[in-house]
Every structure is written in structure tokens, then in C-alpha cells.
N, CA, C and O atoms as a MOPAC input file, in Angstrom:
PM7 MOZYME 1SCF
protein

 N     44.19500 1   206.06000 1    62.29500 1
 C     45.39800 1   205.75500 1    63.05800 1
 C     45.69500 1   206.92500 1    63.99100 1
 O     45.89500 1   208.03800 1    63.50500 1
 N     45.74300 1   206.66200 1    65.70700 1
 C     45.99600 1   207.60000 1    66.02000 1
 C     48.08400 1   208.38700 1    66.16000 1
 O     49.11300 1   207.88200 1    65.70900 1
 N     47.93700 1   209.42700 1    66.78700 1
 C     48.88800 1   209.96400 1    66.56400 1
 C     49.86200 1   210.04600 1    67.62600 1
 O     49.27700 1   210.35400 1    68.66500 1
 N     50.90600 1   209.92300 1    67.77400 1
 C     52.01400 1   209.73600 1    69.35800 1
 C     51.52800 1   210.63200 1    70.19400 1
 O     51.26100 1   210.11800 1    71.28000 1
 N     51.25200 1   212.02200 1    70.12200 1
 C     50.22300 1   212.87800 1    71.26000 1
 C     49.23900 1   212.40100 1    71.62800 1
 O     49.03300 1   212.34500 1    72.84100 1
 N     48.27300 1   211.87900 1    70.68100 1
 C     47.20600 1   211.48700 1    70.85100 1
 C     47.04500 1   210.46900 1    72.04400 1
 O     46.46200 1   210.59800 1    73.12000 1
 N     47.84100 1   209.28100 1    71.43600 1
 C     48.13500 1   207.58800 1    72.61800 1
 C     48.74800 1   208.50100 1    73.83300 1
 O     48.28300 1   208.22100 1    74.93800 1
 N     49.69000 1   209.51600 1    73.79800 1
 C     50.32400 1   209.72900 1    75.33600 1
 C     49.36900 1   210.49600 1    75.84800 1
 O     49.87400 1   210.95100 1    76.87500 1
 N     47.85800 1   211.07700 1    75.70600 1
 C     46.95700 1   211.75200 1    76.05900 1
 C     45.89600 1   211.11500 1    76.55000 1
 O     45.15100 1   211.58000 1    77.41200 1
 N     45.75700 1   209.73700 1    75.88000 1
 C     44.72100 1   209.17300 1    76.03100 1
 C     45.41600 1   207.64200 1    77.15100 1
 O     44.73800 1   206.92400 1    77.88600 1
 N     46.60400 1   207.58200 1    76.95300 1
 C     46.67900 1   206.07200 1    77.34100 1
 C     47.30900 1   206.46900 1    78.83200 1
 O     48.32800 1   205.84000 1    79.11500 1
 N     46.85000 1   207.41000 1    79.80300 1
 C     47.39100 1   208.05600 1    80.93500 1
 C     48.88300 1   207.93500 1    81.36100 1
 O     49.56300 1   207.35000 1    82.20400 1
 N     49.00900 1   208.69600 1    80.45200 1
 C     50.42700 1   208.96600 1    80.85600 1
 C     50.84700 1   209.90100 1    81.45900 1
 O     50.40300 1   211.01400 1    81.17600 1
 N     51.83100 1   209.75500 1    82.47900 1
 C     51.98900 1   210.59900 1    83.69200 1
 C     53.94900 1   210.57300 1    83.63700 1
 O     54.76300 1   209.67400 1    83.42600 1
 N     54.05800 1   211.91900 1    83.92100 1
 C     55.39300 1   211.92800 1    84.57100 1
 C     55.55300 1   211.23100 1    85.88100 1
 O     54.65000 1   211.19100 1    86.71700 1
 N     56.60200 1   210.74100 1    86.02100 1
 C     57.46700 1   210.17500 1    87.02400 1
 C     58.39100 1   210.41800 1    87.16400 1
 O     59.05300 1   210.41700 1    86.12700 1
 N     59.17700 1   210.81400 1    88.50800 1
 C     60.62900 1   211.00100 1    88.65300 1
 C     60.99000 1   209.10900 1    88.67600 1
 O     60.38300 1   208.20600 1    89.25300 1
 N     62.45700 1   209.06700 1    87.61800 1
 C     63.30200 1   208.02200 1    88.02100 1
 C     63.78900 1   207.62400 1    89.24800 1
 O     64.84300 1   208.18900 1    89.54200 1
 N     63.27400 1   206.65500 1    90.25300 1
 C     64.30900 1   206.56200 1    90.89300 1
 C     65.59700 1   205.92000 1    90.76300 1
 O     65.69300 1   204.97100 1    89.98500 1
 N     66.23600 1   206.17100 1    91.18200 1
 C     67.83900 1   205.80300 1    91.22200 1
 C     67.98800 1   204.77200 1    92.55900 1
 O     67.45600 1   204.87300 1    93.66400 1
 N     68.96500 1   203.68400 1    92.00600 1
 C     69.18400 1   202.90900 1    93.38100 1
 C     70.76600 1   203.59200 1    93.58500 1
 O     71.31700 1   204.47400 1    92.92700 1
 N     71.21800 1   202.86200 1    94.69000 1
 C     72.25000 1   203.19300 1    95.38000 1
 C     73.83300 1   202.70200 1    93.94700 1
 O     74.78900 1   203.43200 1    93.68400 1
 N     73.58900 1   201.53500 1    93.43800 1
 C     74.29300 1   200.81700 1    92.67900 1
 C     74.41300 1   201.80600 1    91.31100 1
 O     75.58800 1   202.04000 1    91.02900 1
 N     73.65100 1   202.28800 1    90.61400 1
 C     73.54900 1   203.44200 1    89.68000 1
 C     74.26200 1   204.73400 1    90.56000 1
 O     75.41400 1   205.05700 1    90.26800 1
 N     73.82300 1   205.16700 1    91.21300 1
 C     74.40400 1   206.47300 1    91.87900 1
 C     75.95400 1   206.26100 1    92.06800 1
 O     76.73600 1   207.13800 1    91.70100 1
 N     76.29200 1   205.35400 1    92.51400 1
 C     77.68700 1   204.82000 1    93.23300 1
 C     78.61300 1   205.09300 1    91.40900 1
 O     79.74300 1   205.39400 1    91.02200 1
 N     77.48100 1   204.80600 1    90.88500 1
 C     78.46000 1   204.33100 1    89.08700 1
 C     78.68400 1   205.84500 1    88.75700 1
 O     79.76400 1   206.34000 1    88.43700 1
 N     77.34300 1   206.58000 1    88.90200 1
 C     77.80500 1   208.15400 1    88.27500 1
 C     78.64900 1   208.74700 1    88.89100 1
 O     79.45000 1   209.28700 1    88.12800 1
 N     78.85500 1   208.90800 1    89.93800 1
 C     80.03600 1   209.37600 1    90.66300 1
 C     81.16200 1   208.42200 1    90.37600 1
 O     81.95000 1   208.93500 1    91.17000 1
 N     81.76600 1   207.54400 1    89.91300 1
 C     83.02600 1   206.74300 1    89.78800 1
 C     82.90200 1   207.19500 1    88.46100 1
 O     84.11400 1   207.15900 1    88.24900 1
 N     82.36000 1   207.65800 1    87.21400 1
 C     81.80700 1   208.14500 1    85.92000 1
 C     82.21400 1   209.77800 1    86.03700 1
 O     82.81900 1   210.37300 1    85.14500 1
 N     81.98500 1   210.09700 1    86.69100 1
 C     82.39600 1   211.56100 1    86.83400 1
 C     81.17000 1   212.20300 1    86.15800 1
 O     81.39100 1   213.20300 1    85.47600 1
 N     79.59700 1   211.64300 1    86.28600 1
 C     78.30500 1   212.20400 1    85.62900 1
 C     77.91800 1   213.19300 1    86.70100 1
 O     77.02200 1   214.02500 1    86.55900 1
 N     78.39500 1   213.09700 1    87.40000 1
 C     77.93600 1   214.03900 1    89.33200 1
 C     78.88300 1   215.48500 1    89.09500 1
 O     79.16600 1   215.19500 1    87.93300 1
 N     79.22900 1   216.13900 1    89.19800 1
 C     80.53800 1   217.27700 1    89.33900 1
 C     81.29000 1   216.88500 1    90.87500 1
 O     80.68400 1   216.66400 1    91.92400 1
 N     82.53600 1   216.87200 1    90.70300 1
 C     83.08900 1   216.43800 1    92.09100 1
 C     82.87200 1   217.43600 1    93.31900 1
 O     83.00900 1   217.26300 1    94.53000 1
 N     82.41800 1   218.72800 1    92.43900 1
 C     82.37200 1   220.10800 1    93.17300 1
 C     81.01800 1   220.32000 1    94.01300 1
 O     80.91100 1   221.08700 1    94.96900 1
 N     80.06500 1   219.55400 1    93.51700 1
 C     78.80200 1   219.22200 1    94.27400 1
 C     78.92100 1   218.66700 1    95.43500 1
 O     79.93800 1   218.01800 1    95.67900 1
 N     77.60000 1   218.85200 1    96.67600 1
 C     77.37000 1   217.78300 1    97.57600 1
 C     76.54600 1   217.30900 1    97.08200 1
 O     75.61700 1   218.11600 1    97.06700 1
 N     76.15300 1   215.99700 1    96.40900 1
 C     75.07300 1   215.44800 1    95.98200 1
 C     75.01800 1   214.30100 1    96.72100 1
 O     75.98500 1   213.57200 1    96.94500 1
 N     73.51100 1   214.07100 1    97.23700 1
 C     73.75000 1   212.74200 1    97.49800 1
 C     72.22600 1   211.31400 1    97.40400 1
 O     71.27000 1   211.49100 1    96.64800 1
 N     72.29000 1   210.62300 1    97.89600 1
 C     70.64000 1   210.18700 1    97.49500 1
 C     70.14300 1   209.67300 1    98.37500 1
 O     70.71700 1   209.04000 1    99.26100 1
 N     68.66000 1   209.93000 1    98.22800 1
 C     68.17300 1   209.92400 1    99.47200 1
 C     66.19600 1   209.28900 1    98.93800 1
 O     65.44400 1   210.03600 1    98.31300 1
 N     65.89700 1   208.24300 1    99.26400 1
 C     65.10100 1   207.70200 1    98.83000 1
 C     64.85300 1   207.66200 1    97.81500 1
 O     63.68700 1   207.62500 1    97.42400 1
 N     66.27900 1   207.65400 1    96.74400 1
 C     66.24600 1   207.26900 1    95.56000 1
 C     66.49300 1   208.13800 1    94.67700 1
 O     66.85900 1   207.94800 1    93.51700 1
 N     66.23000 1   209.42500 1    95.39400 1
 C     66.38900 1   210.85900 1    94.25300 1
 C     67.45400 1   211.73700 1    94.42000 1
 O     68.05600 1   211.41600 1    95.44400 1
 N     67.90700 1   212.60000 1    93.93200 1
 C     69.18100 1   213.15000 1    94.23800 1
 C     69.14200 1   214.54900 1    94.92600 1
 O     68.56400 1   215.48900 1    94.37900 1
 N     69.61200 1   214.64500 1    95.83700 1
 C     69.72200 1   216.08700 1    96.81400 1
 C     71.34800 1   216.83300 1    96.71700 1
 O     72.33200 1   216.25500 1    97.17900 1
 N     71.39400 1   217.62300 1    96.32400 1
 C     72.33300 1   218.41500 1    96.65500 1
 C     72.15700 1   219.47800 1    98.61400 1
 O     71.27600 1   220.21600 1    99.05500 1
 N     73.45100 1   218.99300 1    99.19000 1
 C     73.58000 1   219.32100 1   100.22900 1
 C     73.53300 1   221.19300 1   100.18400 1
 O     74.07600 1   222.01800 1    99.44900 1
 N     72.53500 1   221.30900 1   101.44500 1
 C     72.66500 1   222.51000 1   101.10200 1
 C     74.39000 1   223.44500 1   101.68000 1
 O     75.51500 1   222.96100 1   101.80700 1
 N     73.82200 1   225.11900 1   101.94100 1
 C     74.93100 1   225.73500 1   101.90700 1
 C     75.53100 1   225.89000 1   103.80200 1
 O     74.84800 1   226.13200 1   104.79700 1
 N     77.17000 1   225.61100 1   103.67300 1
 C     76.76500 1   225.73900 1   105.54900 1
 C     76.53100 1   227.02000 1   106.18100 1
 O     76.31300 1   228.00300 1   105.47200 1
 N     76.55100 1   227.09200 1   107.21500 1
 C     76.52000 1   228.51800 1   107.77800 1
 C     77.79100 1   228.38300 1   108.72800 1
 O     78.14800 1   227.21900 1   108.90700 1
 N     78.60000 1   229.45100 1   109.42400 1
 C     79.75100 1   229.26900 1   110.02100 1
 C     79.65300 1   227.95000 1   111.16800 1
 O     80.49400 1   227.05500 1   111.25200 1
 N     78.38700 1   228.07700 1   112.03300 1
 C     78.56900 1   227.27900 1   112.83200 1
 C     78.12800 1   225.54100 1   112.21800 1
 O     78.41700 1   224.59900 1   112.95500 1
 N     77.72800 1   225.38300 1   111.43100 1
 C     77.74700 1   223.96100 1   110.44000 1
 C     79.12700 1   224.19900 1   110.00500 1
 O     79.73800 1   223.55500 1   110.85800 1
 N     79.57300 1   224.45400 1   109.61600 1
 C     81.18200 1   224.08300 1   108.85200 1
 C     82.20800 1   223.95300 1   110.58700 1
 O     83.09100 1   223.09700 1   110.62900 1
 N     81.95500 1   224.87300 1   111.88900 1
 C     82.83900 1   225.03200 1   112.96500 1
 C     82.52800 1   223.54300 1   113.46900 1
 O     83.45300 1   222.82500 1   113.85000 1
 N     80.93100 1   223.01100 1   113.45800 1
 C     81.37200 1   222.19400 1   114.66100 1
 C     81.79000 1   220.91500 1   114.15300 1
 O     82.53900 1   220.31200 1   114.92100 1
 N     81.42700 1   220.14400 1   112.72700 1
 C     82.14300 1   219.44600 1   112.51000 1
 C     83.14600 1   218.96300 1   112.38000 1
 O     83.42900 1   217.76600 1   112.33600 1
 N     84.04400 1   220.21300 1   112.27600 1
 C     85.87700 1   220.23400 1   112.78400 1
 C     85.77900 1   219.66900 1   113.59300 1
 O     86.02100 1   218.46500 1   113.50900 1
 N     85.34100 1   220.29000 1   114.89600 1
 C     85.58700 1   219.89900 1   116.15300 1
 C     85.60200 1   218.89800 1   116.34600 1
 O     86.53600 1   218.33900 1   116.92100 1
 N     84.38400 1   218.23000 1   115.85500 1
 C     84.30400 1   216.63500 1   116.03300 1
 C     85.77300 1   216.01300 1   115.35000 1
 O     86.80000 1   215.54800 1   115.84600 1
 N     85.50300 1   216.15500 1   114.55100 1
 C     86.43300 1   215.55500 1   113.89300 1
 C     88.16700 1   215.42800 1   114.09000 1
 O     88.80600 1   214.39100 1   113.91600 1
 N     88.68600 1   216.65400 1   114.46300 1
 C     89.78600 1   216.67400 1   115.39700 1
 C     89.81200 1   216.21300 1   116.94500 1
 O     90.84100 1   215.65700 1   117.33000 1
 N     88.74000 1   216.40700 1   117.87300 1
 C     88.60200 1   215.53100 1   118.98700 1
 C     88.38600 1   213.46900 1   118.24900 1
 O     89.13100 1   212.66400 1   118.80800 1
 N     87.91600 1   213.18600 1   117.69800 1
 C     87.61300 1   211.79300 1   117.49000 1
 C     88.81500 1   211.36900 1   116.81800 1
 O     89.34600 1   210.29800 1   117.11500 1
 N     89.21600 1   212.02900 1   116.05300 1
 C     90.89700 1   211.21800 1   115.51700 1
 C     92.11600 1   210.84300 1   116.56400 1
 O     92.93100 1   209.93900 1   116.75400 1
 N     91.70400 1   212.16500 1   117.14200 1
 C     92.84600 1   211.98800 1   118.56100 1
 C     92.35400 1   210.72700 1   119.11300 1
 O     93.25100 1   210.00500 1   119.54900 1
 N     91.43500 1   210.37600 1   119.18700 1
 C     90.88800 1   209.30300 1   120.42800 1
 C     90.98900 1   207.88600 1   119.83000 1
 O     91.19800 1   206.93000 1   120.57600 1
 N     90.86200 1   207.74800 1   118.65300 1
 C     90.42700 1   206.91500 1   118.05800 1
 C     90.82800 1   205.05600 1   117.96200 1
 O     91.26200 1   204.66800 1   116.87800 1
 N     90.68800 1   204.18100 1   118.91500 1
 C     92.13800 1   202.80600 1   118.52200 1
 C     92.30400 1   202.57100 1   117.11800 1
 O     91.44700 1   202.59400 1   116.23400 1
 N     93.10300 1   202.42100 1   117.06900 1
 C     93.58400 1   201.23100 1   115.68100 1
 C     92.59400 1   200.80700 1   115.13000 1
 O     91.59100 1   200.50700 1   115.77800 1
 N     92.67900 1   200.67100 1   113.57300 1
 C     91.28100 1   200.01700 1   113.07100 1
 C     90.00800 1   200.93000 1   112.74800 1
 O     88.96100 1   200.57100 1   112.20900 1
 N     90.33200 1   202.09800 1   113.17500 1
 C     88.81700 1   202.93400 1   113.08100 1
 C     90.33000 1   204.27200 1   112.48500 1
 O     91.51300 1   204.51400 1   112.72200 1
 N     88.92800 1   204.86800 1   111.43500 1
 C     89.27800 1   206.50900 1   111.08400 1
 C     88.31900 1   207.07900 1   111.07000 1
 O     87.19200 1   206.59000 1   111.14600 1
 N     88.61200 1   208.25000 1   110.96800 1
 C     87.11500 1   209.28000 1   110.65000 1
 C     86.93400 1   210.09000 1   109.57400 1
 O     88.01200 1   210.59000 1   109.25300 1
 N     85.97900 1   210.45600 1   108.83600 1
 C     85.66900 1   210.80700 1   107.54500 1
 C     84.93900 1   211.86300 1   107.59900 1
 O     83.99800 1   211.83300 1   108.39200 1
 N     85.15000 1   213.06300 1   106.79800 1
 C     83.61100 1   213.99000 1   106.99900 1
 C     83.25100 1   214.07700 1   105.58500 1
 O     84.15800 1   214.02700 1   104.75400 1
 N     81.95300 1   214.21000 1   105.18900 1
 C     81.27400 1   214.41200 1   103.97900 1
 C     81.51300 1   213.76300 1   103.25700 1
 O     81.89800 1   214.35800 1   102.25100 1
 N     81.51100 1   212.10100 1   103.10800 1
 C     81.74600 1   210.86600 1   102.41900 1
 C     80.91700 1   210.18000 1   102.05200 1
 O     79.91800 1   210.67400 1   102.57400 1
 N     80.57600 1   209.26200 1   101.43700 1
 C     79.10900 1   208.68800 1   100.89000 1
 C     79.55900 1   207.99500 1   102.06700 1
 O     80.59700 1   207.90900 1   102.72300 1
 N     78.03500 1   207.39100 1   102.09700 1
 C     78.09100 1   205.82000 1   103.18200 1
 C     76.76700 1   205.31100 1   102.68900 1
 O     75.78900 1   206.04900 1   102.81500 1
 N     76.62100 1   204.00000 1   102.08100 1
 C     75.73900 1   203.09300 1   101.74200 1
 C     74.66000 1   202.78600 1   102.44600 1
 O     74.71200 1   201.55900 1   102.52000 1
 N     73.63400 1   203.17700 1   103.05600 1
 C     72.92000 1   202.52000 1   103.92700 1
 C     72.26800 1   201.46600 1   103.32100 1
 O     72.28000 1   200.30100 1   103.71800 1
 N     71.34100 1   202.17100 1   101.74300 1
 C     70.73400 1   200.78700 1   101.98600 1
 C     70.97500 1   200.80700 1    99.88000 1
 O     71.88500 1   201.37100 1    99.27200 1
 N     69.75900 1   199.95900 1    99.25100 1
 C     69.60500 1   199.97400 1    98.20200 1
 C     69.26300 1   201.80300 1    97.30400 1
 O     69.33100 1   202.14800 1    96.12400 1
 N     68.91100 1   202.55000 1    98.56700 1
 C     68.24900 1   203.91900 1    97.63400 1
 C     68.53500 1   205.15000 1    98.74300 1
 O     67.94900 1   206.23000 1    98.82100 1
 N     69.77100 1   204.56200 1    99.68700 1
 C     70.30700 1   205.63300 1   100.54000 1
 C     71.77700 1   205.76100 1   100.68800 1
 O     72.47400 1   204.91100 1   101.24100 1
 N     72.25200 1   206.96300 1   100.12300 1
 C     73.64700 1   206.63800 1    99.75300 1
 C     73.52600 1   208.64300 1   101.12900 1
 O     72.91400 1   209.59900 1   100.65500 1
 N     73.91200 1   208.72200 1   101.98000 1
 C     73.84300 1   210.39900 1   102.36000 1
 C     75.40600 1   210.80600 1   102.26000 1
 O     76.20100 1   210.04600 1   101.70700 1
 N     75.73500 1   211.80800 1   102.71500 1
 C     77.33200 1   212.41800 1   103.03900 1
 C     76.86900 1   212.81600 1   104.10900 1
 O     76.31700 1   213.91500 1   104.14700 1
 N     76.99900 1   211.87600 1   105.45100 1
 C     77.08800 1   212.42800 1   106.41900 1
 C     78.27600 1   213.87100 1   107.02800 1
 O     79.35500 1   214.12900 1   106.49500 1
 N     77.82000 1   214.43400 1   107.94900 1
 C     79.07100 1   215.56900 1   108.24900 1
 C     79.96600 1   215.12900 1   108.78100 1
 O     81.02500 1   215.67400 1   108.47000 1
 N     80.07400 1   213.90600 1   109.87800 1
 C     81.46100 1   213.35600 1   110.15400 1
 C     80.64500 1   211.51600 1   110.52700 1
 O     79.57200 1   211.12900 1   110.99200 1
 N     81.53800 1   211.04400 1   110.14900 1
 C     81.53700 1   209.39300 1   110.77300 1
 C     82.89100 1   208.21200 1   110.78800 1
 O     83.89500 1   207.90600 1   110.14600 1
 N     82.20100 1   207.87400 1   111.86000 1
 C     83.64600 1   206.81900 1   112.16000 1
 C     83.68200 1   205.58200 1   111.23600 1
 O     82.61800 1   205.08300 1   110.86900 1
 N     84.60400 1   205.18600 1   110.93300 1
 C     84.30900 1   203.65300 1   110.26000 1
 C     85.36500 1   202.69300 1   110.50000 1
 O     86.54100 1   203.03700 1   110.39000 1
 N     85.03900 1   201.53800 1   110.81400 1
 C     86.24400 1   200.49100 1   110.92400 1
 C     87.20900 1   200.08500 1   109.15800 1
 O     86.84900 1   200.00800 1   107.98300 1
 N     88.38800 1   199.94100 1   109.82500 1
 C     89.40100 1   199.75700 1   108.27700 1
 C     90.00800 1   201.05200 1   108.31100 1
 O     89.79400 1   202.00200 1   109.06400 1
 N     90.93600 1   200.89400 1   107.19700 1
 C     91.82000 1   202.30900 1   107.31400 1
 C     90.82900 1   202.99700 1   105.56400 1
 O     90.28200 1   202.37700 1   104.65200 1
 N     90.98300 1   204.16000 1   105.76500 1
 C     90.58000 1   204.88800 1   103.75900 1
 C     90.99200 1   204.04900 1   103.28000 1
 O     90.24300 1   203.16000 1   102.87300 1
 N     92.35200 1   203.97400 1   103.12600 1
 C     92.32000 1   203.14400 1   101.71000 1
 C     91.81600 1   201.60900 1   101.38600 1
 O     91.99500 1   201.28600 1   100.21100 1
 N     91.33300 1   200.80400 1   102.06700 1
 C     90.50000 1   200.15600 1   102.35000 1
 C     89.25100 1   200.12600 1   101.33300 1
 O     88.91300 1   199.16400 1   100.64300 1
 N     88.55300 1   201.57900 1   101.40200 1
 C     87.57500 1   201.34700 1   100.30700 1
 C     88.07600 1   202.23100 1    98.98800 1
 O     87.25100 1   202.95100 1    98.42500 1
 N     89.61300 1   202.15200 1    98.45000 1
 C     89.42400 1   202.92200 1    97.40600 1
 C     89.10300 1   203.18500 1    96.41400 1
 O     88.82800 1   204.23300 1    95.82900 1
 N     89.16400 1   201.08300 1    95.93500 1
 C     88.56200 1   200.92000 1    94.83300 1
 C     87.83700 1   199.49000 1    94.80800 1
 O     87.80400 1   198.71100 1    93.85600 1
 N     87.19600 1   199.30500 1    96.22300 1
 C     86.17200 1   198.34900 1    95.88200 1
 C     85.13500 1   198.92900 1    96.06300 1
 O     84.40900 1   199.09400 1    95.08300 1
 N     84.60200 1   199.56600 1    97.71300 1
 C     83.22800 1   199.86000 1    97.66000 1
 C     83.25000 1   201.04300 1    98.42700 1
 O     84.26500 1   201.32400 1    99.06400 1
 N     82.23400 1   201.78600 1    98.44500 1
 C     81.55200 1   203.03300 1    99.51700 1
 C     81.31200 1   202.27900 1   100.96100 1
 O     80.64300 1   201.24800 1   100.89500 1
 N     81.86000 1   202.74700 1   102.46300 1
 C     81.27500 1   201.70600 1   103.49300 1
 C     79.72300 1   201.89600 1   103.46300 1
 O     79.18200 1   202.80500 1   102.83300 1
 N     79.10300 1   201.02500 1   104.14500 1
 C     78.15400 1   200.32600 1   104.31600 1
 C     77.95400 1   200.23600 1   105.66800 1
 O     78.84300 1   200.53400 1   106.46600 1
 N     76.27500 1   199.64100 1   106.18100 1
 C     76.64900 1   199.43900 1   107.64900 1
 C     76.93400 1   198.82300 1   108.65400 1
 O     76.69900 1   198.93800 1   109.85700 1
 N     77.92300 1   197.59000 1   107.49000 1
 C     78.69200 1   197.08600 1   108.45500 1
 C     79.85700 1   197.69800 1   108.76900 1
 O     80.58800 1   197.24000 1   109.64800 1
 N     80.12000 1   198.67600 1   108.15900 1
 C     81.67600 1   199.47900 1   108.23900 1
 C     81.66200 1   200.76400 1   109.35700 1
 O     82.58000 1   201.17800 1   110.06600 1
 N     79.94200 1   201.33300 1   109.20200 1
 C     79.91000 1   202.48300 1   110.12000 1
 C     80.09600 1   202.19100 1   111.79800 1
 O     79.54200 1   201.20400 1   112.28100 1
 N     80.79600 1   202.98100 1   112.53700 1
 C     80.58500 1   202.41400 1   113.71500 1
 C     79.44600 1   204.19800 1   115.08000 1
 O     78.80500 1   204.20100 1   116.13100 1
 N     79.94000 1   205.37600 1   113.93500 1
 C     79.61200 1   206.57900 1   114.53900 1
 C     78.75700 1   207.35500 1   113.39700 1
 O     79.42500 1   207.48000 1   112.37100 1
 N     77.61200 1   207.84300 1   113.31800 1
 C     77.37800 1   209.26500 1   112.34100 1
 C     76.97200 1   210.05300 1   113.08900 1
 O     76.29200 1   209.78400 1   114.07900 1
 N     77.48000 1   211.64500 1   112.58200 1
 C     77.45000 1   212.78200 1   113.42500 1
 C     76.73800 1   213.57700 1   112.11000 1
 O     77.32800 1   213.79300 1   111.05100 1
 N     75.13200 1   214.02400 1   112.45100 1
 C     74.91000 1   214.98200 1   111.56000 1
 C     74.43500 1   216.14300 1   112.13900 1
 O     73.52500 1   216.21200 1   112.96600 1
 N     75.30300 1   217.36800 1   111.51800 1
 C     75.00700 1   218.84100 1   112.24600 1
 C     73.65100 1   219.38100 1   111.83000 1
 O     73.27100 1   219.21300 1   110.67100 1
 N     72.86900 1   220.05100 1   112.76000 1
 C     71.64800 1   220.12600 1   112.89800 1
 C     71.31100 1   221.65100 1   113.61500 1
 O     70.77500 1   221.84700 1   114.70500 1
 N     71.84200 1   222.72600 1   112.56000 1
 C     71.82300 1   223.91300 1   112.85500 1
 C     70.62700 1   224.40000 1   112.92400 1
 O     69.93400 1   224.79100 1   113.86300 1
 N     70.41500 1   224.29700 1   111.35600 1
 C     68.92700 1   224.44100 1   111.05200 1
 C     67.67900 1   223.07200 1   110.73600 1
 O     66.47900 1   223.34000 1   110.80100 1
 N     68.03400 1   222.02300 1   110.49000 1
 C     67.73500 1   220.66100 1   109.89700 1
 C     67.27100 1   219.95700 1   111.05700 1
 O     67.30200 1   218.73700 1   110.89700 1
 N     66.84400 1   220.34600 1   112.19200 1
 C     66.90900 1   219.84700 1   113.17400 1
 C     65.33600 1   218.52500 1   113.54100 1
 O     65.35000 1   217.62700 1   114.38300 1
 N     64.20600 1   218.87100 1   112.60200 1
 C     63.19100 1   218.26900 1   112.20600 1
 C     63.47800 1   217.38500 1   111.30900 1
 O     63.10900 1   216.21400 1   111.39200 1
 N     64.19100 1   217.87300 1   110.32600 1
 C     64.56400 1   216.53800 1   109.33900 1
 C     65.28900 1   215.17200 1   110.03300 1
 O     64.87200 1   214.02300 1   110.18100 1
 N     66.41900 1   215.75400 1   110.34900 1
 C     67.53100 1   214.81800 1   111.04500 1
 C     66.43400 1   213.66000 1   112.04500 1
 O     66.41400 1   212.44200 1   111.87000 1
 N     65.84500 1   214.18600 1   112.76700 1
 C     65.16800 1   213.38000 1   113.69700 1
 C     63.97900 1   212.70700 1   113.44900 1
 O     63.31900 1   212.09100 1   114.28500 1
 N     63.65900 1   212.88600 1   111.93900 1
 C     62.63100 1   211.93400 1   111.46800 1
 C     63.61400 1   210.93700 1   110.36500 1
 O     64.66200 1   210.35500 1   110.64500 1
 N     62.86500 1   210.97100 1   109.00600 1
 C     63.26700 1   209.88700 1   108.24800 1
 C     64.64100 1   209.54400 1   108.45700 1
 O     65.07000 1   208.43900 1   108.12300 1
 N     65.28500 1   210.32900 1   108.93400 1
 C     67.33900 1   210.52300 1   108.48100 1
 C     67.87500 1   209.47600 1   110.26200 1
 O     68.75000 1   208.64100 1   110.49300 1
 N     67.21600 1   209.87600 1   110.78500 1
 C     67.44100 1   209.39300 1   112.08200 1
 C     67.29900 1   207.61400 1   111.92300 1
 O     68.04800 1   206.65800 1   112.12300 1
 N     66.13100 1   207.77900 1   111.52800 1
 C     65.65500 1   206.18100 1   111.29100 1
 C     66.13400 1   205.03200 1   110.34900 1
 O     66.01600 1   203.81800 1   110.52000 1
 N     66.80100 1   205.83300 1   109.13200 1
 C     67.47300 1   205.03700 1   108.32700 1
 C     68.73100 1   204.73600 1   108.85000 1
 O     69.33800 1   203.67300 1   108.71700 1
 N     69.25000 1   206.19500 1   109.72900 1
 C     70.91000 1   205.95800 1   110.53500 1
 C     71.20000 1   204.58900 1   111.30500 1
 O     72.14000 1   203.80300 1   111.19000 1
 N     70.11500 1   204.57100 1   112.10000 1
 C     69.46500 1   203.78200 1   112.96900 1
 C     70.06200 1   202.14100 1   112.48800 1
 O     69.66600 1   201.14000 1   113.08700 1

């Protein structure tokens, strides 16, 4: 009879990262399994913590963000560092985005989605290769 090392040695067993869909992620954070103090967010399924800003990542998203409120009609607000749903295994915190509806709107049904987004603004100090490949295309 062989032995539980033995079968996980012989019967190829391999690590795998879990992926996570968007619907699980959405639960640990309403769970409080995330720390609220984190940027975490997911991103083809796996979990990224946002990195650290530098002055001009934390300056210009203000900016945006105080110019676009001023402007903004009725019906639209603006959000910075909020989940937004893209798809089944893309949940990001963009740095600022517009969305139709007022906050409280999604407080306790859902994260928007992209029928809700109408703007995303992501700062691209250093990230400037990332942003414009996969991140661009899912925004898209």
C-alpha cells in the first residue's frame, strides 16, 4: 500500500496558485478577510497589493479629481481608489474614475461595473509599460 507522499510524488502533483474570481474577492472584502488598510486588488484572478505612491502619484490624482467634480452634470460622481468590476477575474482600484449614479447607489448591492464606468484615470509615474498593455486593454 502506498503512502500519501508517495501518491503526491508519483501521481504529478504540482502546485497551483488558486485563482480567485471577481464574485469570491467582492465576498472577502464585504468579510473583512482583506485588511481595509491594504490596496489589494485582482487582477487576472490573483491578488496584487497596490504598490507605494511617490509624491507625484498621490499629487496628480487630486488634481484630477478636484477639477472633474467641479465639472461634473448630475448623475455622474467621481471616486478615487475604488474597486470597479470589469470582468469575472478583474476587480482593479483604479486612481480616479467617473461613474454614473450617485455612491450611495452601490452601497449595498454591488461594486460598479462597466456599465456604470463612464472615465478611468490611471497614474503612470513609473507603470507606464504596464498601464498600456494588459491594463489598457481590459479598461478598454
Amino acid at each position: 500500500m502506498a503512502t500519501v507522499a508517495e501518491m503526491l510524488v508519483t501521481s504529478g502533483f504540482e502546485e497551483a496558485p488558486y485563482p480567485l474570481t471577481s464574485d469570491v474577492f467582492c465576498q472577502m472584502i464585504e468579510q473583512g478577510l482583506i485588511p481595509r488598510d491594504r490596496r489589494v486588488f485582482l487582477w487576472g484572478g490573483r491578488l496584487y497589493e497596490k504598490m507605494a505612491k511617490t509624491k507625484a502619484h498621490a499629487a496628480v490624482p487630486n488634481a484630477f479629481l478636484g477639477a472633474l467634480a467641479r465639472r461634473l452634470p448630475p448623475g455622474l460622481f467621481v471616486g478615487a481608489e475604488n474597486p470597479v468590476r470589469l470582468d469575472n477575474i478583474h476587480v482593479p482600484l483604479p486612481n480616479v474614475v467617473v461613474v454614473r449614479g450617485a455612491p450611495l447607489d452601490y452601497f449595498d448591492t454591488r461594486y460598479p461595473d462597466g456599465r456604470d464606468v463612464r472615465l478611468v484615470v490611471e497614474v503612470a509615474v513609473s507603470s507606464l509599460p504596464e498601464d498600456l498593455g494588459d491594463r489598457l486593454s481590459r479598461y478598454a
